[in-house]
JSON list of C-alpha atoms in Angstrom, two decimals:
[
{"chain": "A", "resi": 1, "resn": "MET", "atom": "CA", "xyz": [-6.01, -16.82, 16.00]},
{"chain": "A", "resi": 2, "resn": "SER", "atom": "CA", "xyz": [-3.80, -18.08, 13.27]},
{"chain": "A", "resi": 3, "resn": "ASP", "atom": "CA", "xyz": [-3.14, -16.25, 10.22]},
{"chain": "A", "resi": 4, "resn": "LEU", "atom": "CA", "xyz": [-5.05, -19.15, 8.24]},
{"chain": "A", "resi": 5, "resn": "ASN", "atom": "CA", "xyz": [-8.08, -18.60, 10.61]},
{"chain": "A", "resi": 6, "resn": "VAL", "atom": "CA", "xyz": [-8.05, -14.89, 10.18]},
{"chain": "A", "resi": 7, "resn": "PHE", "atom": "CA", "xyz": [-7.61, -15.51, 6.18]},
{"chain": "A", "resi": 8, "resn": "TYR", "atom": "CA", "xyz": [-10.81, -17.64, 6.21]},
{"chain": "A", "resi": 9, "resn": "PHE", "atom": "CA", "xyz": [-12.73, -15.30, 8.36]},
{"chain": "A", "resi": 10, "resn": "PHE", "atom": "CA", "xyz": [-12.16, -12.60, 5.60]},
{"chain": "A", "resi": 11, "resn": "ASN", "atom": "CA", "xyz": [-12.34, -15.14, 2.46]},
{"chain": "A", "resi": 12, "resn": "ASN", "atom": "CA", "xyz": [-15.65, -16.62, 3.70]},
{"chain": "A", "resi": 13, "resn": "LEU", "atom": "CA", "xyz": [-17.42, -13.30, 2.93]},
{"chain": "A", "resi": 14, "resn": "ALA", "atom": "CA", "xyz": [-16.66, -13.77, -0.86]},
{"chain": "A", "resi": 15, "resn": "GLU", "atom": "CA", "xyz": [-19.11, -15.44, -3.10]},
{"chain": "A", "resi": 16, "resn": "GLN", "atom": "CA", "xyz": [-22.23, -14.51, -0.76]},
{"chain": "A", "resi": 17, "resn": "SER", "atom": "CA", "xyz": [-23.38, -11.74, -3.09]},
{"chain": "A", "resi": 18, "resn": "ARG", "atom": "CA", "xyz": [-22.50, -10.66, -6.59]},
{"chain": "A", "resi": 19, "resn": "THR", "atom": "CA", "xyz": [-22.59, -7.01, -5.54]},
{"chain": "A", "resi": 20, "resn": "PHE", "atom": "CA", "xyz": [-20.38, -7.56, -2.73]},
{"chain": "A", "resi": 21, "resn": "ASP", "atom": "CA", "xyz": [-17.83, -9.71, -4.86]},
{"chain": "A", "resi": 22, "resn": "ALA", "atom": "CA", "xyz": [-17.90, -6.95, -7.71]},
{"chain": "A", "resi": 23, "resn": "LEU", "atom": "CA", "xyz": [-16.97, -4.17, -4.77]},
{"chain": "A", "resi": 24, "resn": "VAL", "atom": "CA", "xyz": [-14.30, -6.44, -3.46]},
{"chain": "A", "resi": 25, "resn": "ILE", "atom": "CA", "xyz": [-12.97, -6.98, -6.98]},
{"chain": "A", "resi": 26, "resn": "PHE", "atom": "CA", "xyz": [-12.71, -3.28, -7.75]},
{"chain": "A", "resi": 27, "resn": "LEU", "atom": "CA", "xyz": [-11.32, -2.34, -4.36]},
{"chain": "A", "resi": 28, "resn": "ALA", "atom": "CA", "xyz": [-8.49, -5.20, -4.71]},
{"chain": "A", "resi": 29, "resn": "GLY", "atom": "CA", "xyz": [-7.65, -4.77, -8.34]},
{"chain": "A", "resi": 30, "resn": "TYR", "atom": "CA", "xyz": [-8.69, -1.20, -9.65]},
{"chain": "A", "resi": 31, "resn": "PHE", "atom": "CA", "xyz": [-8.93, 1.09, -6.71]},
{"chain": "A", "resi": 32, "resn": "GLN", "atom": "CA", "xyz": [-5.38, 1.48, -6.59]},
{"chain": "A", "resi": 33, "resn": "TYR", "atom": "CA", "xyz": [-5.51, 3.38, -9.97]},
{"chain": "A", "resi": 34, "resn": "PHE", "atom": "CA", "xyz": [-8.07, 5.83, -8.48]},
{"chain": "A", "resi": 35, "resn": "LEU", "atom": "CA", "xyz": [-5.80, 6.45, -5.25]},
{"chain": "A", "resi": 36, "resn": "ILE", "atom": "CA", "xyz": [-2.75, 7.53, -7.61]},
{"chain": "A", "resi": 37, "resn": "ALA", "atom": "CA", "xyz": [-4.93, 9.80, -9.46]},
{"chain": "A", "resi": 38, "resn": "ILE", "atom": "CA", "xyz": [-6.52, 11.37, -6.28]},
{"chain": "A", "resi": 39, "resn": "PHE", "atom": "CA", "xyz": [-3.07, 11.83, -4.89]},
{"chain": "A", "resi": 40, "resn": "LEU", "atom": "CA", "xyz": [-1.83, 13.70, -8.01]},
{"chain": "A", "resi": 41, "resn": "LEU", "atom": "CA", "xyz": [-4.92, 15.95, -8.01]},
{"chain": "A", "resi": 42, "resn": "LEU", "atom": "CA", "xyz": [-4.73, 16.68, -4.33]},
{"chain": "A", "resi": 43, "resn": "LEU", "atom": "CA", "xyz": [-1.19, 17.70, -4.98]},
{"chain": "A", "resi": 44, "resn": "PHE", "atom": "CA", "xyz": [-1.90, 19.50, -8.00]},
{"chain": "A", "resi": 45, "resn": "PHE", "atom": "CA", "xyz": [-4.73, 21.68, -6.77]},
{"chain": "A", "resi": 46, "resn": "SER", "atom": "CA", "xyz": [-3.32, 22.06, -3.28]},
{"chain": "A", "resi": 47, "resn": "GLY", "atom": "CA", "xyz": [-2.16, 25.53, -1.78]},
{"chain": "A", "resi": 48, "resn": "TYR", "atom": "CA", "xyz": [1.36, 24.07, -1.43]},
{"chain": "A", "resi": 49, "resn": "SER", "atom": "CA", "xyz": [4.24, 26.12, -2.97]},
{"chain": "A", "resi": 50, "resn": "LYS", "atom": "CA", "xyz": [6.06, 24.56, -6.08]},
{"chain": "A", "resi": 51, "resn": "PRO", "atom": "CA", "xyz": [9.12, 23.26, -3.78]},
{"chain": "A", "resi": 52, "resn": "GLU", "atom": "CA", "xyz": [6.64, 21.77, -1.30]},
{"chain": "A", "resi": 53, "resn": "LYS", "atom": "CA", "xyz": [4.70, 19.93, -3.87]},
{"chain": "A", "resi": 54, "resn": "LEU", "atom": "CA", "xyz": [8.03, 18.59, -5.43]},
{"chain": "A", "resi": 55, "resn": "ARG", "atom": "CA", "xyz": [9.32, 17.56, -2.04]},
{"chain": "A", "resi": 56, "resn": "LEU", "atom": "CA", "xyz": [6.06, 15.63, -1.38]},
{"chain": "A", "resi": 57, "resn": "PHE", "atom": "CA", "xyz": [6.08, 14.08, -4.54]},
{"chain": "A", "resi": 58, "resn": "LEU", "atom": "CA", "xyz": [9.46, 13.09, -4.41]},
{"chain": "A", "resi": 59, "resn": "VAL", "atom": "CA", "xyz": [9.33, 11.69, -0.90]},
{"chain": "A", "resi": 60, "resn": "THR", "atom": "CA", "xyz": [6.36, 9.67, -1.71]},
{"chain": "A", "resi": 61, "resn": "ILE", "atom": "CA", "xyz": [7.59, 8.29, -5.30]},
{"chain": "A", "resi": 62, "resn": "ILE", "atom": "CA", "xyz": [11.14, 7.35, -3.79]},
{"chain": "A", "resi": 63, "resn": "SER", "atom": "CA", "xyz": [9.19, 5.80, -0.82]},
{"chain": "A", "resi": 64, "resn": "ILE", "atom": "CA", "xyz": [6.92, 3.60, -2.71]},
{"chain": "A", "resi": 65, "resn": "THR", "atom": "CA", "xyz": [9.64, 2.64, -5.29]},
{"chain": "A", "resi": 66, "resn": "ILE", "atom": "CA", "xyz": [12.12, 1.43, -2.69]},
{"chain": "A", "resi": 67, "resn": "ALA", "atom": "CA", "xyz": [9.23, -0.42, -0.74]},
{"chain": "A", "resi": 68, "resn": "ARG", "atom": "CA", "xyz": [7.69, -2.02, -3.65]},
{"chain": "A", "resi": 69, "resn": "LEU", "atom": "CA", "xyz": [10.48, -2.63, -6.26]},
{"chain": "A", "resi": 70, "resn": "GLY", "atom": "CA", "xyz": [13.39, -2.94, -3.95]},
{"chain": "A", "resi": 71, "resn": "VAL", "atom": "CA", "xyz": [12.54, -4.49, -0.44]},
{"chain": "A", "resi": 72, "resn": "VAL", "atom": "CA", "xyz": [9.39, -6.45, -1.68]},
{"chain": "A", "resi": 73, "resn": "GLU", "atom": "CA", "xyz": [11.27, -7.92, -4.53]},
{"chain": "A", "resi": 74, "resn": "LEU", "atom": "CA", "xyz": [14.46, -8.69, -2.50]},
{"chain": "A", "resi": 75, "resn": "ILE", "atom": "CA", "xyz": [12.32, -10.59, -0.05]},
{"chain": "A", "resi": 76, "resn": "ARG", "atom": "CA", "xyz": [10.24, -12.38, -2.64]},
{"chain": "A", "resi": 77, "resn": "PHE", "atom": "CA", "xyz": [13.88, -13.48, -4.27]},
{"chain": "A", "resi": 78, "resn": "PHE", "atom": "CA", "xyz": [14.77, -15.40, -1.14]},
{"chain": "A", "resi": 79, "resn": "TYR", "atom": "CA", "xyz": [11.48, -16.29, 0.22]},
{"chain": "A", "resi": 80, "resn": "HIS", "atom": "CA", "xyz": [8.61, -17.77, -1.66]},
{"chain": "A", "resi": 81, "resn": "ARG", "atom": "CA", "xyz": [5.38, -18.08, -0.08]},
{"chain": "A", "resi": 82, "resn": "PRO", "atom": "CA", "xyz": [2.59, -19.37, -2.36]},
{"chain": "A", "resi": 83, "resn": "ARG", "atom": "CA", "xyz": [-0.70, -17.43, -2.69]},
{"chain": "A", "resi": 84, "resn": "PRO", "atom": "CA", "xyz": [-3.40, -18.76, -0.55]},
{"chain": "A", "resi": 85, "resn": "PHE", "atom": "CA", "xyz": [-5.40, -20.11, -3.51]},
{"chain": "A", "resi": 86, "resn": "ILE", "atom": "CA", "xyz": [-2.62, -22.22, -4.69]},
{"chain": "A", "resi": 87, "resn": "ALA", "atom": "CA", "xyz": [-2.02, -23.64, -1.20]},
{"chain": "A", "resi": 88, "resn": "HIS", "atom": "CA", "xyz": [-5.50, -23.91, 0.25]},
{"chain": "A", "resi": 89, "resn": "GLN", "atom": "CA", "xyz": [-9.14, -24.35, -0.76]},
{"chain": "A", "resi": 90, "resn": "VAL", "atom": "CA", "xyz": [-10.33, -20.64, -1.05]},
{"chain": "A", "resi": 91, "resn": "ARG", "atom": "CA", "xyz": [-13.06, -18.49, -2.76]},
{"chain": "A", "resi": 92, "resn": "GLN", "atom": "CA", "xyz": [-10.88, -16.95, -5.30]},
{"chain": "A", "resi": 93, "resn": "LEU", "atom": "CA", "xyz": [-12.15, -13.89, -6.69]},
{"chain": "A", "resi": 94, "resn": "LEU", "atom": "CA", "xyz": [-8.63, -12.61, -8.19]},
{"chain": "A", "resi": 95, "resn": "SER", "atom": "CA", "xyz": [-5.59, -14.25, -9.45]},
{"chain": "A", "resi": 96, "resn": "GLU", "atom": "CA", "xyz": [-1.99, -13.25, -9.12]},
{"chain": "A", "resi": 97, "resn": "ASN", "atom": "CA", "xyz": [1.28, -14.94, -10.49]},
{"chain": "A", "resi": 98, "resn": "ASP", "atom": "CA", "xyz": [3.82, -13.90, -8.18]},
{"chain": "A", "resi": 99, "resn": "TRP", "atom": "CA", "xyz": [4.73, -14.61, -4.62]},
{"chain": "A", "resi": 100, "resn": "SER", "atom": "CA", "xyz": [2.26, -13.80, -1.64]},
{"chain": "A", "resi": 101, "resn": "PHE", "atom": "CA", "xyz": [4.74, -12.39, 1.07]},
{"chain": "A", "resi": 102, "resn": "PRO", "atom": "CA", "xyz": [5.01, -9.55, 1.33]},
{"chain": "A", "resi": 103, "resn": "SER", "atom": "CA", "xyz": [2.24, -7.94, -0.33]},
{"chain": "A", "resi": 104, "resn": "GLY", "atom": "CA", "xyz": [3.57, -5.67, -3.06]},
{"chain": "A", "resi": 105, "resn": "HIS", "atom": "CA", "xyz": [0.07, -3.65, -2.93]},
{"chain": "A", "resi": 106, "resn": "SER", "atom": "CA", "xyz": [0.46, -3.16, 0.88]},
{"chain": "A", "resi": 107, "resn": "ALA", "atom": "CA", "xyz": [3.98, -1.93, 0.81]},
{"chain": "A", "resi": 108, "resn": "PHE", "atom": "CA", "xyz": [3.22, 0.35, -2.14]},
{"chain": "A", "resi": 109, "resn": "PHE", "atom": "CA", "xyz": [0.09, 1.87, -0.51]},
{"chain": "A", "resi": 110, "resn": "PHE", "atom": "CA", "xyz": [1.29, 2.02, 3.11]},
{"chain": "A", "resi": 111, "resn": "ALA", "atom": "CA", "xyz": [4.51, 3.76, 1.87]},
{"chain": "A", "resi": 112, "resn": "MET", "atom": "CA", "xyz": [2.35, 6.44, -0.12]},
{"chain": "A", "resi": 113, "resn": "ALA", "atom": "CA", "xyz": [0.13, 6.91, 2.95]},
{"chain": "A", "resi": 114, "resn": "MET", "atom": "CA", "xyz": [3.06, 7.38, 5.50]},
{"chain": "A", "resi": 115, "resn": "ALA", "atom": "CA", "xyz": [4.92, 9.69, 3.18]},
{"chain": "A", "resi": 116, "resn": "ILE", "atom": "CA", "xyz": [1.72, 11.71, 2.50]},
{"chain": "A", "resi": 117, "resn": "TYR", "atom": "CA", "xyz": [1.08, 11.70, 6.23]},
{"chain": "A", "resi": 118, "resn": "PHE", "atom": "CA", "xyz": [4.34, 13.17, 7.18]},
{"chain": "A", "resi": 119, "resn": "TYR", "atom": "CA", "xyz": [3.44, 16.43, 5.06]},
{"chain": "A", "resi": 120, "resn": "ASN", "atom": "CA", "xyz": [-0.46, 16.37, 5.48]},
{"chain": "A", "resi": 121, "resn": "LYS", "atom": "CA", "xyz": [-1.99, 14.68, 8.37]},
{"chain": "A", "resi": 122, "resn": "LYS", "atom": "CA", "xyz": [-5.59, 14.81, 7.03]},
{"chain": "A", "resi": 123, "resn": "TRP", "atom": "CA", "xyz": [-4.67, 13.40, 3.70]},
{"chain": "A", "resi": 124, "resn": "GLY", "atom": "CA", "xyz": [-2.59, 10.83, 5.15]},
{"chain": "A", "resi": 125, "resn": "ILE", "atom": "CA", "xyz": [-5.31, 9.45, 7.11]},
{"chain": "A", "resi": 126, "resn": "GLY", "atom": "CA", "xyz": [-7.47, 9.20, 4.20]},
{"chain": "A", "resi": 127, "resn": "PHE", "atom": "CA", "xyz": [-4.68, 7.28, 2.46]},
{"chain": "A", "resi": 128, "resn": "PHE", "atom": "CA", "xyz": [-4.23, 5.03, 5.26]},
{"chain": "A", "resi": 129, "resn": "LEU", "atom": "CA", "xyz": [-7.86, 4.31, 5.30]},
{"chain": "A", "resi": 130, "resn": "ALA", "atom": "CA", "xyz": [-7.91, 3.72, 1.80]},
{"chain": "A", "resi": 131, "resn": "ALA", "atom": "CA", "xyz": [-5.13, 1.02, 2.00]},
{"chain": "A", "resi": 132, "resn": "ILE", "atom": "CA", "xyz": [-6.43, -0.67, 4.90]},
{"chain": "A", "resi": 133, "resn": "VAL", "atom": "CA", "xyz": [-9.68, -1.13, 2.85]},
{"chain": "A", "resi": 134, "resn": "MET", "atom": "CA", "xyz": [-8.07, -2.19, -0.37]},
{"chain": "A", "resi": 135, "resn": "ASN", "atom": "CA", "xyz": [-5.81, -4.56, 1.36]},
{"chain": "A", "resi": 136, "resn": "ILE", "atom": "CA", "xyz": [-8.59, -6.23, 3.42]},
{"chain": "A", "resi": 137, "resn": "SER", "atom": "CA", "xyz": [-10.19, -6.62, -0.01]},
{"chain": "A", "resi": 138, "resn": "ARG", "atom": "CA", "xyz": [-7.35, -8.57, -1.35]},
{"chain": "A", "resi": 139, "resn": "ILE", "atom": "CA", "xyz": [-7.61, -11.17, 1.54]},
{"chain": "A", "resi": 140, "resn": "ILE", "atom": "CA", "xyz": [-11.40, -11.38, 0.96]},
{"chain": "A", "resi": 141, "resn": "ALA", "atom": "CA", "xyz": [-10.34, -11.96, -2.86]},
{"chain": "A", "resi": 142, "resn": "GLY", "atom": "CA", "xyz": [-8.11, -14.93, -1.88]},
{"chain": "A", "resi": 143, "resn": "VAL", "atom": "CA", "xyz": [-4.87, -13.44, -2.95]},
{"chain": "A", "resi": 144, "resn": "HIS", "atom": "CA", "xyz": [-3.33, -12.62, 0.38]},
{"chain": "A", "resi": 145, "resn": "TYR", "atom": "CA", "xyz": [-2.78, -14.00, 3.94]},
{"chain": "A", "resi": 146, "resn": "PRO", "atom": "CA", "xyz": [-3.18, -11.32, 6.49]},
{"chain": "A", "resi": 147, "resn": "THR", "atom": "CA", "xyz": [0.55, -11.68, 7.59]},
{"chain": "A", "resi": 148, "resn": "ASP", "atom": "CA", "xyz": [1.31, -10.73, 3.77]},
{"chain": "A", "resi": 149, "resn": "ILE", "atom": "CA", "xyz": [-0.68, -7.52, 4.31]},
{"chain": "A", "resi": 150, "resn": "ILE", "atom": "CA", "xyz": [1.12, -6.64, 7.57]},
{"chain": "A", "resi": 151, "resn": "GLY", "atom": "CA", "xyz": [4.43, -7.48, 6.27]},
{"chain": "A", "resi": 152, "resn": "GLY", "atom": "CA", "xyz": [4.00, -5.18, 3.37]},
{"chain": "A", "resi": 153, "resn": "ALA", "atom": "CA", "xyz": [2.47, -2.44, 5.44]},
{"chain": "A", "resi": 154, "resn": "VAL", "atom": "CA", "xyz": [5.54, -2.53, 8.12]},
{"chain": "A", "resi": 155, "resn": "ILE", "atom": "CA", "xyz": [7.90, -2.63, 4.88]},
{"chain": "A", "resi": 156, "resn": "GLY", "atom": "CA", "xyz": [6.06, 0.52, 3.39]},
{"chain": "A", "resi": 157, "resn": "MET", "atom": "CA", "xyz": [5.74, 2.46, 6.54]},
{"chain": "A", "resi": 158, "resn": "ALA", "atom": "CA", "xyz": [9.34, 1.78, 7.65]},
{"chain": "A", "resi": 159, "resn": "VAL", "atom": "CA", "xyz": [10.88, 2.90, 4.16]},
{"chain": "A", "resi": 160, "resn": "ALA", "atom": "CA", "xyz": [8.54, 6.04, 3.98]},
{"chain": "A", "resi": 161, "resn": "TYR", "atom": "CA", "xyz": [9.78, 7.16, 7.53]},
{"chain": "A", "resi": 162, "resn": "ILE", "atom": "CA", "xyz": [13.49, 6.58, 6.45]},
{"chain": "A", "resi": 163, "resn": "VAL", "atom": "CA", "xyz": [13.00, 8.39, 3.07]},
{"chain": "A", "resi": 164, "resn": "PHE", "atom": "CA", "xyz": [11.29, 11.19, 5.17]},
{"chain": "A", "resi": 165, "resn": "TYR", "atom": "CA", "xyz": [14.08, 11.37, 7.63]},
{"chain": "A", "resi": 166, "resn": "PHE", "atom": "CA", "xyz": [16.90, 11.50, 5.09]},
{"chain": "A", "resi": 167, "resn": "ALA", "atom": "CA", "xyz": [14.83, 14.04, 2.86]},
{"chain": "A", "resi": 168, "resn": "GLU", "atom": "CA", "xyz": [14.26, 16.30, 5.93]},
{"chain": "A", "resi": 169, "resn": "LYS", "atom": "CA", "xyz": [18.07, 15.84, 7.12]},
{"chain": "A", "resi": 170, "resn": "ALA", "atom": "CA", "xyz": [19.16, 17.02, 3.55]},
{"chain": "A", "resi": 171, "resn": "ARG", "atom": "CA", "xyz": [17.03, 19.77, 3.49]},
{"chain": "A", "resi": 172, "resn": "PRO", "atom": "CA", "xyz": [18.96, 23.23, 3.70]},
{"chain": "A", "resi": 173, "resn": "LYS", "atom": "CA", "xyz": [18.74, 25.01, 6.81]},
{"chain": "A", "resi": 174, "resn": "GLU", "atom": "CA", "xyz": [17.64, 28.39, 5.41]},
{"chain": "A", "resi": 175, "resn": "ILE", "atom": "CA", "xyz": [14.71, 26.57, 3.76]},
{"chain": "A", "resi": 176, "resn": "ILE", "atom": "CA", "xyz": [13.47, 25.14, 6.77]},
{"chain": "A", "resi": 177, "resn": "LYS", "atom": "CA", "xyz": [13.33, 28.44, 8.48]},
{"chain": "A", "resi": 178, "resn": "THR", "atom": "CA", "xyz": [11.07, 29.91, 5.65]},
{"chain": "A", "resi": 179, "resn": "LEU", "atom": "CA", "xyz": [8.57, 27.05, 5.89]}
]
């Protein structure tokens, strides 16, 4: 099945119900702010020590920053894939102005989910599920192809892994023994 066929499978769910469209618009355009707030609240109210909270926060922030503002923008500088609504006849619920590949939302939130997963499996799984739902909504809304989402997810998870690896490698040995 081609990228365009999968895109149309999801995009054809749009404009069937006002309620569903409103949900898709919320998930694709506004849910991201709730996820960031949820992460910060979970971190603030968690039982982790201050150094553990700081480590989780920094690994997450560094991962999302490198993935979204570094790797995604570098790829988009060289590769210009137009949004689906520019290149094809689609059911468009949202509009975006920049290039389609890779998805910046996908890179950001999969980097976030992966970084969180390294420190807290339960939270990480929740954030992975939220990232999947958000990004499928962006396909339904007509702003991304499935490969945009997959590309962003791979970038986000790979960057988070690398950041986590170096953060753990740089951790002083005496701190590791106490945790």
